[in-house]
Amino acid sequence: MSKKNEKLISHGDIPEWTVSAVNSLLAGLKTVDELTYFHCLRVGQYSAKLAQSAGLTPYQQKLAELSGALHDVGKMGIDKNIIHKPARLNESEYVAMKSHPVMSEKIVQPLAADKNEFFTNLLPAVRNHHERLDGQGYPDKLQGDDIPILSRIILIVDTLDAMSMDRSYRKGLPLHVVYQELQKYAGTQFDPHLVKIFLESHRFWAPQIDPESLENSMLKKVA
Ligand SMILES: [Fe+2]
């Protein structure tokens, strides 16, 4: 196992202020971009479920939930017309778009100050959520196991959400098409082991996600 994953400890303290701090950042995102805000809430919930299905500990599931919730918070620094452009991005727009994982990391970074362990663990998950297994992702072109497992989890459920939700310019794609896409790119973009777990478990945990209560669940204190 790589050094990065060895760092994903299984147990640890989660400070009482953790969820309040995350909610504060999400409230900032909501003021500029509600679509991305709700996307982040869903990805946070899905990440926790996939982490649980993959056998990660409750501590790691909380890391998955909150890193999933914060993965795109850096998009608040990017022109909304680029983020939601209903067409292919031109080169300069694509460069701007690709800066968002690093911006998300910068926004979360102060919470990891003074060696706060929980947020120190969370930072790489946020920064590397667009890395691909074959090294063709960004921002660090990490490969395989060098990509934090939480980032590999986020990438799968991020794809689920991006493909299945309705957009202003198109209907969401049916689930079987999403599943096919994940299978097609397992091993190149996605971690094949996690894709297998996702495909086996999604139908069991999907009904447990209630979009109406997502905002309330984010307000829950850490158990
Ligand atoms: Fe992203």
PDB file of N, CA and C in Angstrom, residues 49-58 60-61 197:
ATOM      1  N   LYS A  49     -21.763   6.416   2.082  1.00  0.00           N
ATOM      2  CA  LYS A  49     -22.380   5.098   1.843  1.00  0.00           C
ATOM      3  C   LYS A  49     -21.410   4.157   1.130  1.00  0.00           C
ATOM      4  N   LEU A  50     -20.694   4.674   0.132  1.00  0.00           N
ATOM      5  CA  LEU A  50     -19.746   3.809  -0.583  1.00  0.00           C
ATOM      6  C   LEU A  50     -18.584   3.425   0.339  1.00  0.00           C
ATOM      7  N   ALA A  51     -18.154   4.365   1.177  1.00  0.00           N
ATOM      8  CA  ALA A  51     -17.083   4.066   2.141  1.00  0.00           C
ATOM      9  C   ALA A  51     -17.536   2.965   3.105  1.00  0.00           C
ATOM     10  N   GLN A  52     -18.784   3.043   3.532  1.00  0.00           N
ATOM     11  CA  GLN A  52     -19.323   2.012   4.435  1.00  0.00           C
ATOM     12  C   GLN A  52     -19.381   0.655   3.723  1.00  0.00           C
ATOM     13  N   SER A  53     -19.855   0.666   2.476  1.00  0.00           N
ATOM     14  CA  SER A  53     -19.938  -0.588   1.704  1.00  0.00           C
ATOM     15  C   SER A  53     -18.556  -1.185   1.468  1.00  0.00           C
ATOM     16  N   ALA A  54     -17.526  -0.317   1.382  1.00  0.00           N
ATOM     17  CA  ALA A  54     -16.148  -0.787   1.151  1.00  0.00           C
ATOM     18  C   ALA A  54     -15.476  -1.245   2.443  1.00  0.00           C
ATOM     19  N   GLY A  55     -16.214  -1.176   3.558  1.00  0.00           N
ATOM     20  CA  GLY A  55     -15.684  -1.689   4.817  1.00  0.00           C
ATOM     21  C   GLY A  55     -14.818  -0.699   5.576  1.00  0.00           C
ATOM     22  N   LEU A  56     -14.877   0.577   5.228  1.00  0.00           N
ATOM     23  CA  LEU A  56     -14.099   1.564   5.977  1.00  0.00           C
ATOM     24  C   LEU A  56     -14.740   1.807   7.350  1.00  0.00           C
ATOM     25  N   THR A  57     -13.936   2.273   8.281  1.00  0.00           N
ATOM     26  CA  THR A  57     -14.412   2.481   9.653  1.00  0.00           C
ATOM     27  C   THR A  57     -15.355   3.695   9.725  1.00  0.00           C
ATOM     28  N   PRO A  58     -16.133   3.808  10.819  1.00  0.00           N
ATOM     29  CA  PRO A  58     -17.007   4.981  10.966  1.00  0.00           C
ATOM     30  C   PRO A  58     -16.231   6.305  10.869  1.00  0.00           C
ATOM     31  N   GLN A  60     -13.517   6.828   9.109  1.00  0.00           N
ATOM     32  CA  GLN A  60     -13.206   7.028   7.690  1.00  0.00           C
ATOM     33  C   GLN A  60     -14.461   7.372   6.881  1.00  0.00           C
ATOM     34  N   GLN A  61     -15.603   6.822   7.306  1.00  0.00           N
ATOM     35  CA  GLN A  61     -16.869   7.168   6.633  1.00  0.00           C
ATOM     36  C   GLN A  61     -17.189   8.654   6.824  1.00  0.00           C
ATOM     37  N   ILE A 197     -17.772  -2.776  -5.905  1.00  0.00           N
ATOM     38  CA  ILE A 197     -18.509  -2.592  -4.645  1.00  0.00           C
ATOM     39  C   ILE A 197     -19.684  -1.639  -4.864  1.00  0.00           C
TER      40      ILE A 197
END
